[in-house]
Rosetta silent file (secondary structure, phi, psi, omega in degrees, C-alpha in Angstrom):
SEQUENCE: XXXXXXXXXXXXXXXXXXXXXXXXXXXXXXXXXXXXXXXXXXXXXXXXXXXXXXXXXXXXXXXXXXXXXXXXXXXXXXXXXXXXXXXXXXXXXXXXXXXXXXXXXXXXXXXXXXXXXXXXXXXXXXXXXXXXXXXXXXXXXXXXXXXXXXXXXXXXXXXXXXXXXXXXXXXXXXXXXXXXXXXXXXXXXXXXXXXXXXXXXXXXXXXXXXXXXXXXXXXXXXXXXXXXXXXXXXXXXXXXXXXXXXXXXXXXXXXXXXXXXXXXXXXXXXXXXXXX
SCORE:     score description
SCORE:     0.000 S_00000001
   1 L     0.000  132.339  149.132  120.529   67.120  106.570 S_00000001
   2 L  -108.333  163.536 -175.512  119.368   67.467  103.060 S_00000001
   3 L   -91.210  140.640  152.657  116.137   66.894  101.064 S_00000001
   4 L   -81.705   82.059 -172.223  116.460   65.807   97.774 S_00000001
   5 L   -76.335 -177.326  124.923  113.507   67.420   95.551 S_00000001
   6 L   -89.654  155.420 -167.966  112.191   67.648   92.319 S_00000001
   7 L  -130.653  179.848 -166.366  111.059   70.044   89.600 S_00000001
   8 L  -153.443  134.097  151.439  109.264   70.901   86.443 S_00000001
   9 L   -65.360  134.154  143.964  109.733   73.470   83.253 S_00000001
  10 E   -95.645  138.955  134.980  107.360   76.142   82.673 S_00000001
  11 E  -131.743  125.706 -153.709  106.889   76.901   79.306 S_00000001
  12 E   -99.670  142.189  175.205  106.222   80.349   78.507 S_00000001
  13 E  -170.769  130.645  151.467  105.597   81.514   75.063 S_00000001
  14 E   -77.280  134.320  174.522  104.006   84.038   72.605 S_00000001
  15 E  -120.881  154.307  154.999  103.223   83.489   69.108 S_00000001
  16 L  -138.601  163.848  161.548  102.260   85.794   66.172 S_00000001
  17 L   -99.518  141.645 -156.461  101.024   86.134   63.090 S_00000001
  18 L  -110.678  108.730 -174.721  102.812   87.440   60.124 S_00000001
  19 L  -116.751  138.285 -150.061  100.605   88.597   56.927 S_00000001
  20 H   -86.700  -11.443 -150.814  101.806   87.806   53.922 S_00000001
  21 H   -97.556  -36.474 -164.661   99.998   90.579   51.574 S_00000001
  22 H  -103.986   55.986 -177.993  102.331   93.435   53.280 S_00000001
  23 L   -91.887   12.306  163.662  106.136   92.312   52.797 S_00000001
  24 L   -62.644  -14.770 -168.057  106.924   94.958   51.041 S_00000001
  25 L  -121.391    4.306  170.425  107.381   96.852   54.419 S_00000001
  26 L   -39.613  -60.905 -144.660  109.787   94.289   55.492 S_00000001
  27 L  -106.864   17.690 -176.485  112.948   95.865   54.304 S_00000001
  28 L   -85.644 -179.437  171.236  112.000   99.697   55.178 S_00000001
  29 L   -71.585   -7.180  164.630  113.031  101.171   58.648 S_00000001
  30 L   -77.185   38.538  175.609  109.458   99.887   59.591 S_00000001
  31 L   -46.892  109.043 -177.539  110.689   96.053   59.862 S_00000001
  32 H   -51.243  -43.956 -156.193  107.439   94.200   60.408 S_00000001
  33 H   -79.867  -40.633 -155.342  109.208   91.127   61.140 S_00000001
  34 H   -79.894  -52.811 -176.226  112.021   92.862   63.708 S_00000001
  35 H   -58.729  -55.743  147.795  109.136   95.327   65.506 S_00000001
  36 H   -17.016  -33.681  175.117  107.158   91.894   65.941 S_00000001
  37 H   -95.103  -38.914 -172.366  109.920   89.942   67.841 S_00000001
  38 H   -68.946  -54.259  141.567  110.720   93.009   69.946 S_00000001
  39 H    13.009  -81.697 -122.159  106.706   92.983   70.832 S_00000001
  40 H  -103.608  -44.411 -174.148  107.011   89.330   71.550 S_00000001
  41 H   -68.354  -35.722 -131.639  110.698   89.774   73.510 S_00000001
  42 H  -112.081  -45.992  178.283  109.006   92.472   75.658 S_00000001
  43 H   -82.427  -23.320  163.977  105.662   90.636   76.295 S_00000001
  44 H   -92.329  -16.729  147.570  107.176   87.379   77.589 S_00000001
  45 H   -86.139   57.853 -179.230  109.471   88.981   79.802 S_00000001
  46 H  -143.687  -44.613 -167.461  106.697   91.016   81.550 S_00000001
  47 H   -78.264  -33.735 -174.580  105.063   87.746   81.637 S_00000001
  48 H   -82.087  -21.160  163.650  107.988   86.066   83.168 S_00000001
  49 H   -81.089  -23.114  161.228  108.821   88.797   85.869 S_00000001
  50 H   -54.352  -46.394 -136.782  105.074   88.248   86.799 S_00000001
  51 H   -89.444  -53.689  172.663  105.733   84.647   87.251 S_00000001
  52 H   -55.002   -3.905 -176.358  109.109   85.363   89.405 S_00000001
  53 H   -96.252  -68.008 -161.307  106.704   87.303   91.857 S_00000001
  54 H  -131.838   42.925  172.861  103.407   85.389   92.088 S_00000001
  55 L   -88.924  146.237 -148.005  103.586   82.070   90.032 S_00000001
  56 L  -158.307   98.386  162.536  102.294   79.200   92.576 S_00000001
  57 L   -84.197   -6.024 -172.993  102.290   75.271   91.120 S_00000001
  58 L   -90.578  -40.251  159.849  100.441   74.171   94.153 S_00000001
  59 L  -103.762  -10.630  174.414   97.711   76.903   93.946 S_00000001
  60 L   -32.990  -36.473 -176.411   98.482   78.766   90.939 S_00000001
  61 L    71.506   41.254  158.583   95.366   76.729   88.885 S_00000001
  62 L  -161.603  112.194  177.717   97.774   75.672   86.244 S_00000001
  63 L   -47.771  -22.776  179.101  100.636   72.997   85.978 S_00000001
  64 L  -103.601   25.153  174.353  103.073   74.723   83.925 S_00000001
  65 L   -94.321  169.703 -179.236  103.706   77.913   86.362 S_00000001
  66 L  -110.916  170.431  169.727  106.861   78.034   88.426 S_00000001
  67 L   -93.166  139.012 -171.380  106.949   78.928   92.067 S_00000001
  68 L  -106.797 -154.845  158.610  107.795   82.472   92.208 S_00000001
  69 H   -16.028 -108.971 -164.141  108.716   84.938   95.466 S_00000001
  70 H   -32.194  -62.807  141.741  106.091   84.454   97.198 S_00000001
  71 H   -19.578  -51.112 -172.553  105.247   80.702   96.998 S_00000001
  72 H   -72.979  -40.396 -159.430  109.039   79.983   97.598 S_00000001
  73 H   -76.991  -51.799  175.229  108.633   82.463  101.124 S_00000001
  74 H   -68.049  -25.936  168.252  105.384   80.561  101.825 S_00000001
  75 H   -94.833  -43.386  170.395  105.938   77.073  101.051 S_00000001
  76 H   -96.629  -21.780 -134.757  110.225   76.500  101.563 S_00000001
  77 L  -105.010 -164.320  162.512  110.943   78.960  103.775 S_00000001
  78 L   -70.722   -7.772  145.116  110.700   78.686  107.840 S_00000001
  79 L    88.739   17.654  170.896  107.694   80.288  107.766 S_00000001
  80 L  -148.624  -11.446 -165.824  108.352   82.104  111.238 S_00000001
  81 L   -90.027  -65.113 -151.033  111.737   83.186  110.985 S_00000001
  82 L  -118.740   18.295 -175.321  112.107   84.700  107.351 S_00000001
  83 E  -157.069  101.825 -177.660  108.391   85.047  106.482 S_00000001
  84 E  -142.518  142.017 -165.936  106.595   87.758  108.019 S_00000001
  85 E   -71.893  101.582 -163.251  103.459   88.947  108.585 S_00000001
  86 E   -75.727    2.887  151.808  103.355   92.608  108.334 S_00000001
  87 E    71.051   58.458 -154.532   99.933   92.674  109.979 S_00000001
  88 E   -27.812   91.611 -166.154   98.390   95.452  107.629 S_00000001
  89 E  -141.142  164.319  168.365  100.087   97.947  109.057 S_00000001
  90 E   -57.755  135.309  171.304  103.322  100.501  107.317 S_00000001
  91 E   -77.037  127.242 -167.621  106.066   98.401  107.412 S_00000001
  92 E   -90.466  111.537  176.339  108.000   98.556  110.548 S_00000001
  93 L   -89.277   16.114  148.784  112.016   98.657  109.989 S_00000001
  94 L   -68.877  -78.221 -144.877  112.475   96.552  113.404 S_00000001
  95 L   -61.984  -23.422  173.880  110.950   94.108  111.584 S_00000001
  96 L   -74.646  -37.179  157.460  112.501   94.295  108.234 S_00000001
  97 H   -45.993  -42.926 -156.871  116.003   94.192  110.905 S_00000001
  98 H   -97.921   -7.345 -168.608  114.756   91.160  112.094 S_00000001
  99 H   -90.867  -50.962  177.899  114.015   89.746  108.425 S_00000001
 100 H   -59.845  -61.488  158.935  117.723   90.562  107.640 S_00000001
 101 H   -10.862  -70.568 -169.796  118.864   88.369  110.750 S_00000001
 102 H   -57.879  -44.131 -170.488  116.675   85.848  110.252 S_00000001
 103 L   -52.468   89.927 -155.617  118.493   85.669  106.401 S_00000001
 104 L   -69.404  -40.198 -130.468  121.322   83.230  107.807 S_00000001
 105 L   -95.491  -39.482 -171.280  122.716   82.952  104.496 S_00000001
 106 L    88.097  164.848 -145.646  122.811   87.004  103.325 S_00000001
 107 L  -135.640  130.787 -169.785  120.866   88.842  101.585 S_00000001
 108 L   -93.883  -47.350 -173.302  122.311   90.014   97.889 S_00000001
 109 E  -177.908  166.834 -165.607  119.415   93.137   97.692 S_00000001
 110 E  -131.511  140.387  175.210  115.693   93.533   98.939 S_00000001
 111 E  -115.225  138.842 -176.993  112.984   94.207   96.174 S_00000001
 112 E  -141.179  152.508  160.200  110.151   96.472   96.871 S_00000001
 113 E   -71.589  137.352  174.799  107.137   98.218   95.581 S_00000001
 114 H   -34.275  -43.200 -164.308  107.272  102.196   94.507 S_00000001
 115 H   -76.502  -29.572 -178.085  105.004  103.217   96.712 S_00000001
 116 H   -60.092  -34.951  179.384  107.009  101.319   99.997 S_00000001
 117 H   -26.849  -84.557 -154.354  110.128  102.978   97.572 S_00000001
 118 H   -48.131  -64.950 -149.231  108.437  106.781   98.205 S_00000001
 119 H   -68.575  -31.368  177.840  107.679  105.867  101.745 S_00000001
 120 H   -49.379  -54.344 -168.553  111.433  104.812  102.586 S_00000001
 121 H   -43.168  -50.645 -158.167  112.577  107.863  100.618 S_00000001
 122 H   -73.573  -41.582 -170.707  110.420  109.997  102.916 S_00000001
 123 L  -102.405   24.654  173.922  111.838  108.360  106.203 S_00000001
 124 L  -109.129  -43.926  178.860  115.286  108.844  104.975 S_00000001
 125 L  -105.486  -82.089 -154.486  115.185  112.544  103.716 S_00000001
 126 H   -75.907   13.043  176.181  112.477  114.627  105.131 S_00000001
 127 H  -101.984  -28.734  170.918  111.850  112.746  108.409 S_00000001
 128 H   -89.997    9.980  168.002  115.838  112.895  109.204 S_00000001
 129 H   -95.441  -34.112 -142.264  115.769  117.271  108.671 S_00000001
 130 H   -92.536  -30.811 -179.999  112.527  117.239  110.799 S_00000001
 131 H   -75.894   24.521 -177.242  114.183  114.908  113.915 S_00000001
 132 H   -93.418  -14.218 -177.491  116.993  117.044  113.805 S_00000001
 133 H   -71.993  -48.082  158.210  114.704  119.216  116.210 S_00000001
 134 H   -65.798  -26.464 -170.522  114.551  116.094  118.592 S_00000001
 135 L    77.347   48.621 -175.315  117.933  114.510  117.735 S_00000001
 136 L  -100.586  -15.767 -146.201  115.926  111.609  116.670 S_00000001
 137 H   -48.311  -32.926 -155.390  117.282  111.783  112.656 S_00000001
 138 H   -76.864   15.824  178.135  119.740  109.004  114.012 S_00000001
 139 H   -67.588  -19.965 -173.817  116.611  106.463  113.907 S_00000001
 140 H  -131.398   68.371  179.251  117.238  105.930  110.331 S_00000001
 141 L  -107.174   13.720  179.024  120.944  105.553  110.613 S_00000001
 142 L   -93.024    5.089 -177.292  120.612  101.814  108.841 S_00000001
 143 E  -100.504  128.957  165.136  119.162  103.616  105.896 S_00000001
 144 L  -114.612 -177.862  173.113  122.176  104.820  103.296 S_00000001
 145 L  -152.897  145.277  179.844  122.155  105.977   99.919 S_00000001
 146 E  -150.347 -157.688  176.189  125.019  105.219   97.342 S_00000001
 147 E  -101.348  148.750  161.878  125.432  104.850   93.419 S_00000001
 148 L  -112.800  176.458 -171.762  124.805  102.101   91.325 S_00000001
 149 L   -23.909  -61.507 -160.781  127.257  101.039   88.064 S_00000001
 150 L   -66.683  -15.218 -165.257  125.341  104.064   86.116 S_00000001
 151 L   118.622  -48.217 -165.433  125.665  106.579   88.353 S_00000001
 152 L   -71.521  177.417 -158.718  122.038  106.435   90.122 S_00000001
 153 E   -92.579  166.266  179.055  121.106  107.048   93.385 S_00000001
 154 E  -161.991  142.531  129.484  119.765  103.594   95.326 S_00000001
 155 L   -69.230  129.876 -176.944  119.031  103.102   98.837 S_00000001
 156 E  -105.203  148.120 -174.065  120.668  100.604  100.849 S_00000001
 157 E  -144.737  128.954 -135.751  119.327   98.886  103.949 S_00000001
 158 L    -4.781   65.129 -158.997  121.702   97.644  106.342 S_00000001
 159 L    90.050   14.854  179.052  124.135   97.482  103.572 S_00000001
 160 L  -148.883  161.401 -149.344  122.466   96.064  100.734 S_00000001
 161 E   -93.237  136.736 -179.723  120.887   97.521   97.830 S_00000001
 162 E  -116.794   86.131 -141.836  116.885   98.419   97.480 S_00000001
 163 E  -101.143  149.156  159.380  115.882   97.800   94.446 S_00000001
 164 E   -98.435  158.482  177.479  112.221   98.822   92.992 S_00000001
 165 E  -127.038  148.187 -179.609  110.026   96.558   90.970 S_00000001
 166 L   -69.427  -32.236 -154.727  107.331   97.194   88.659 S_00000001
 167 L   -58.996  -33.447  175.211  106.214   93.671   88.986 S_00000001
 168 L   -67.757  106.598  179.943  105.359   94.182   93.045 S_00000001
 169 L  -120.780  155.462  147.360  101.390   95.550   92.438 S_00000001
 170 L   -26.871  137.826 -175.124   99.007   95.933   95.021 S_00000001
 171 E  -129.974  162.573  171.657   97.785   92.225   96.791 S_00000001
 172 L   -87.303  156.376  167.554   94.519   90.981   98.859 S_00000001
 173 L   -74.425  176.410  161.336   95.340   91.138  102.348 S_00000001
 174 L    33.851   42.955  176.430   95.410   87.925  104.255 S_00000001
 175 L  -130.281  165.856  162.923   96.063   85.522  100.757 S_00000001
 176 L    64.153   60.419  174.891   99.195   83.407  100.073 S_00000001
 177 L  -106.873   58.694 -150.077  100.185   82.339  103.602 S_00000001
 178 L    50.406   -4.710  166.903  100.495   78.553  102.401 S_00000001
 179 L  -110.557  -24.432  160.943   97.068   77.604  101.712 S_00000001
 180 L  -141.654 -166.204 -159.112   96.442   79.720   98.682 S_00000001
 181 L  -102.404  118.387 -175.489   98.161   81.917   96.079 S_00000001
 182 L   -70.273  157.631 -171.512   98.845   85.091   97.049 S_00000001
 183 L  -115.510  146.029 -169.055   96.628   87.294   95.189 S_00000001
 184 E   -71.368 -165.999  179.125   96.988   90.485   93.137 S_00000001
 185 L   -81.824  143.006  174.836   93.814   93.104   94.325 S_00000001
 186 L  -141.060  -24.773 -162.349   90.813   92.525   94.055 S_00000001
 187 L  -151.520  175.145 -174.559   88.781   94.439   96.901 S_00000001
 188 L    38.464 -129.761 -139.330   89.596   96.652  100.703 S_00000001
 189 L  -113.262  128.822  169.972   92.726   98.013  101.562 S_00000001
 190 L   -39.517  116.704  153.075   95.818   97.614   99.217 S_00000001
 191 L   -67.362  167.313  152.354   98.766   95.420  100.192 S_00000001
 192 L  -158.885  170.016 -177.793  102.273   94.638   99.960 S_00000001
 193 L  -128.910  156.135 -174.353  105.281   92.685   99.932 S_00000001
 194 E  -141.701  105.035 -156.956  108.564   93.182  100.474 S_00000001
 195 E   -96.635  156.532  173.035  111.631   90.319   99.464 S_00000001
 196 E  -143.567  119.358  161.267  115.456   89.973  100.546 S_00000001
 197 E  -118.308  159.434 -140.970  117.003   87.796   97.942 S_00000001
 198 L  -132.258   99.377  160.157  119.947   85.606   98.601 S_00000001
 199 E   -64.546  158.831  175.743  121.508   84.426   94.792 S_00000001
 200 L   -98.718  131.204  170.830  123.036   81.391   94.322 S_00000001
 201 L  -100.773   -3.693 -171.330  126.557   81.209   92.674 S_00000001
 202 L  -153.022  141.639 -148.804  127.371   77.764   92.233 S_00000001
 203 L   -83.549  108.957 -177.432  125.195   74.790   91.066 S_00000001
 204 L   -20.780  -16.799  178.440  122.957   74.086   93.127 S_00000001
 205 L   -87.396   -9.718  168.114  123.896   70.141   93.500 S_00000001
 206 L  -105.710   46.481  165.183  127.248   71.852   95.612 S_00000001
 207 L    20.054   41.347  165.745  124.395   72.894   98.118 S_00000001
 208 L   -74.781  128.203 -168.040  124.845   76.273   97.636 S_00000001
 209 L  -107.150   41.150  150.209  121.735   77.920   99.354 S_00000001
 210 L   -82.144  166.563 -166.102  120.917   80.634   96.620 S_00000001
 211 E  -103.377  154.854  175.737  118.063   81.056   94.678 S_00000001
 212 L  -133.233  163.406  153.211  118.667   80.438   90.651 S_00000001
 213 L  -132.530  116.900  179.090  116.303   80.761   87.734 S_00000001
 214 E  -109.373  153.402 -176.277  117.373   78.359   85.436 S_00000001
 215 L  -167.836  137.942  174.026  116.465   78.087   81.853 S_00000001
 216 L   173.499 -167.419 -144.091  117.194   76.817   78.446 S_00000001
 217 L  -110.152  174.810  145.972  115.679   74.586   75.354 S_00000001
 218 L   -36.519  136.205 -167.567  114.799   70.924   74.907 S_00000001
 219 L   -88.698   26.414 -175.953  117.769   68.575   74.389 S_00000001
 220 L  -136.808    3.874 -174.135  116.456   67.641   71.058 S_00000001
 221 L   -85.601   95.732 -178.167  116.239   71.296   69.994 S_00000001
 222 L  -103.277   32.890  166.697  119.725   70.775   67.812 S_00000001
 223 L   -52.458  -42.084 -146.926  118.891   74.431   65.794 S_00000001
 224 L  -128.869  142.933  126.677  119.978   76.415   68.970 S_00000001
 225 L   -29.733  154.138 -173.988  122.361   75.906   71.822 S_00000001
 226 L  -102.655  -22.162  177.096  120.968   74.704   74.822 S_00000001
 227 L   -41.636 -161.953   74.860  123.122   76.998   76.898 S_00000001
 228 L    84.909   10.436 -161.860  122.633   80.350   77.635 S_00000001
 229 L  -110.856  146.496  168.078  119.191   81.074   76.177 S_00000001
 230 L   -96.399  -63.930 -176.513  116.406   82.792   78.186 S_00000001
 231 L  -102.086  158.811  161.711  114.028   82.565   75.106 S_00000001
 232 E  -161.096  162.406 -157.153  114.568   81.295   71.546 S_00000001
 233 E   -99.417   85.742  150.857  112.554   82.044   68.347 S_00000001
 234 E   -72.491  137.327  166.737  110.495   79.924   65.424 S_00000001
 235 E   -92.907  126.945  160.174  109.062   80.319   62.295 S_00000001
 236 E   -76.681  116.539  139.459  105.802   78.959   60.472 S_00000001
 237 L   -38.556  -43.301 -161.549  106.293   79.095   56.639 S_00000001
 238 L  -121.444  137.293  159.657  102.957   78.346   56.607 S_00000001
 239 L  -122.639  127.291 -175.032   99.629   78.820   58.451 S_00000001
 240 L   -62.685  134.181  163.784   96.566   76.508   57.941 S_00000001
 241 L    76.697   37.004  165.392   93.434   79.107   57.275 S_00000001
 242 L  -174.796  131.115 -165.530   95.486   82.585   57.016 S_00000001
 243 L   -84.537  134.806  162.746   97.982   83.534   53.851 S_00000001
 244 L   136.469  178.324 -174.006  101.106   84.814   55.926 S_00000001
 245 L  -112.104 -147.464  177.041  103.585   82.699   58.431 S_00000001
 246 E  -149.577  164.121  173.716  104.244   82.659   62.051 S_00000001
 247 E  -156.358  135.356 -173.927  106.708   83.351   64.316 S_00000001
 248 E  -126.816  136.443 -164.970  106.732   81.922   68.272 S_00000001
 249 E  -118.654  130.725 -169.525  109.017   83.264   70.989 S_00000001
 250 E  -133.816  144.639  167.373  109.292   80.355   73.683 S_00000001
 251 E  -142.723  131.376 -177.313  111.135   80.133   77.183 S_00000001
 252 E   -89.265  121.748  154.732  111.884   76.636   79.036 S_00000001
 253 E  -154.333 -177.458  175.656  112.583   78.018   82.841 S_00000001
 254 E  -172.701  164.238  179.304  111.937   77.119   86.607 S_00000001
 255 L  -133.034  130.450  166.091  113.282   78.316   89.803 S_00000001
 256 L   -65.158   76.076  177.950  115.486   76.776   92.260 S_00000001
 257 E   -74.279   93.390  165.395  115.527   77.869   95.929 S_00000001
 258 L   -71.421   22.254  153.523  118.769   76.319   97.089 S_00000001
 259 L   169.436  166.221 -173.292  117.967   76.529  100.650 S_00000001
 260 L   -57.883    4.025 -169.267  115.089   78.055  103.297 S_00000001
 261 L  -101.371  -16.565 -171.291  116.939   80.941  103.245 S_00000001
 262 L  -121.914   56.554  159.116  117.082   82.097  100.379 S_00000001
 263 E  -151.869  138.287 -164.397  113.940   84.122  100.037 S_00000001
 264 E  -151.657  127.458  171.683  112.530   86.192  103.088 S_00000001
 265 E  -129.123  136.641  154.155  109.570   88.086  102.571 S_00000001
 266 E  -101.236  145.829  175.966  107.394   90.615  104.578 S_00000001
 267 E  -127.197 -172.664 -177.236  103.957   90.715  103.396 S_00000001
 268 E    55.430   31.271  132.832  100.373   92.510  104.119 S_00000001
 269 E   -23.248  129.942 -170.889  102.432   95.883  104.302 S_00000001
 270 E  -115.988 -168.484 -162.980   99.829   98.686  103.738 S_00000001
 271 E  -103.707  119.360 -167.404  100.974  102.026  101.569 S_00000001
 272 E  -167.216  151.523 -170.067  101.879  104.306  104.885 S_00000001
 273 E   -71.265  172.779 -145.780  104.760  105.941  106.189 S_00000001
 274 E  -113.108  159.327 -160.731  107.323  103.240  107.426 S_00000001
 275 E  -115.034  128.792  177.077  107.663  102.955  111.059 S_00000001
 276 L  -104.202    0.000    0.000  110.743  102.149  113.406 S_00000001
């Protein structure tokens, strides 16, 4: 059976100001105007990889956020299956097995915080020399390590790639189980989460049951393609009450979870060695 739903744009956007009195520094290797957009490219994608974590429109306390990770785990997903509570305790890699299961659909790569990163690292290297005294090492034989395009090392977990993010910070404990937003820290003992994402490859209206982030401008925008843009760029000539111009870096996006599957999260994860 399918649902048919509906959605909403976010629009995310930074502006600046420009001052007119120094253009003289324009055309040096100090480009005001160039160092200014990269600023501006740099600060809305920080803001928009927040927003892929822990933007919430049903509790978020704004209408123009998207639902991000969490939201998506908590709100679409089966919410017993492929959304689990890691009980603030070190995350337990039965349960992260059973997260992968649960993933009907597959799982493209799992996103994590640094510190769960460190702790993985830790039950991968020095926890397999020291079980070599028990012959236990072979407890962490679903943990690999390979290369990625570049060359670096990555861990893989049962075959899929473990990527870290800055964007995964410490959370309150016990928030964003479906009744509120999970929340960044505010007080006791640091949290975490941990994601398996499933991409989508095909347009979502051929009920492919990946997740997308889609994005691109207003259909009346004819300056720019409509295509292909994560952000696009404008100019003020003018500013009322300041000599100088403007310049605003704007991105139309939302995200599409093409089916319950295809976001699985553990959450409440404390920072402790990981567990089998």
């Amino acid at each position: 059976d399918y649902t048919q739903v509906s959605n909403t744009w976010s629009i995310e956007y930074i502006q600046r100001k420009l001052d007119k009195f120094i253009p003289a520094i324009y055309a040096t290797f100090n480009n005001y105007e160039e160092v200014m957009g990269k600023e501006m490219i740099k600060g809305l994608s920080r803001k928009i990889g927040d927003r892929l974590i822990y933007g919430d429109v049903t509790y978020g306390g704004t209408p123009t956020q998207i639902d991000g990770f969490h939201a998506i785990a908590a709100e679409v997903t089966d919410n017993t299956l492929n959304n689990l509570d890691g009980g603030n305790a070190a995350l337990s890699l039965k349960m992260w097995r059973d997260l992968y299961t649960a993933m009907k659909m597959g799982v493209d790569f799992w996103l994590i915080p640094f510190c769960i990163g460190t702790w993985l690292d830790a039950a991968y290297q020095e926890k397999g020399f020291a079980g070599l005294k028990s012959d236990t090492a072979g407890t962490m034989a679903f943990i690999s390590w390979g290369l990625n395009q570049i060359g670096e090392q990555v861990p893989f977990f049962c075959g899929k790639p473990v990527y870290r993010s800055d964007f995964l910070l410490a959370e309150q404990a016990e928030t964003g189980k479906g009744s509120d937003a999970r929340a960044k820290y505010t007080s006791g003992t640091k949290n975490y989460s941990l994601f398996g994402v499933k991409l989508g490859r095909s347009p979502v209206t051929e009920a492919d049951p990946g997740f997308r982030l889609c994005f691109g401008q207003p259909a009346d925008e004819a300056a720019e393609p409509a295509d292909g843009k994560l952000t696009f760029l404008e100019y003020f000539p003018k500013l009322e009450n300041y000599i100088g111009k403007g310049m605003r870096m704007t991105s139309y996006l939302t995200t599409l979870p093409g089916s319950s599957m295809c976001i699985g999260r553990i959450y409440d994860i404390t920072d402790a060695a990981v567990t089998v």
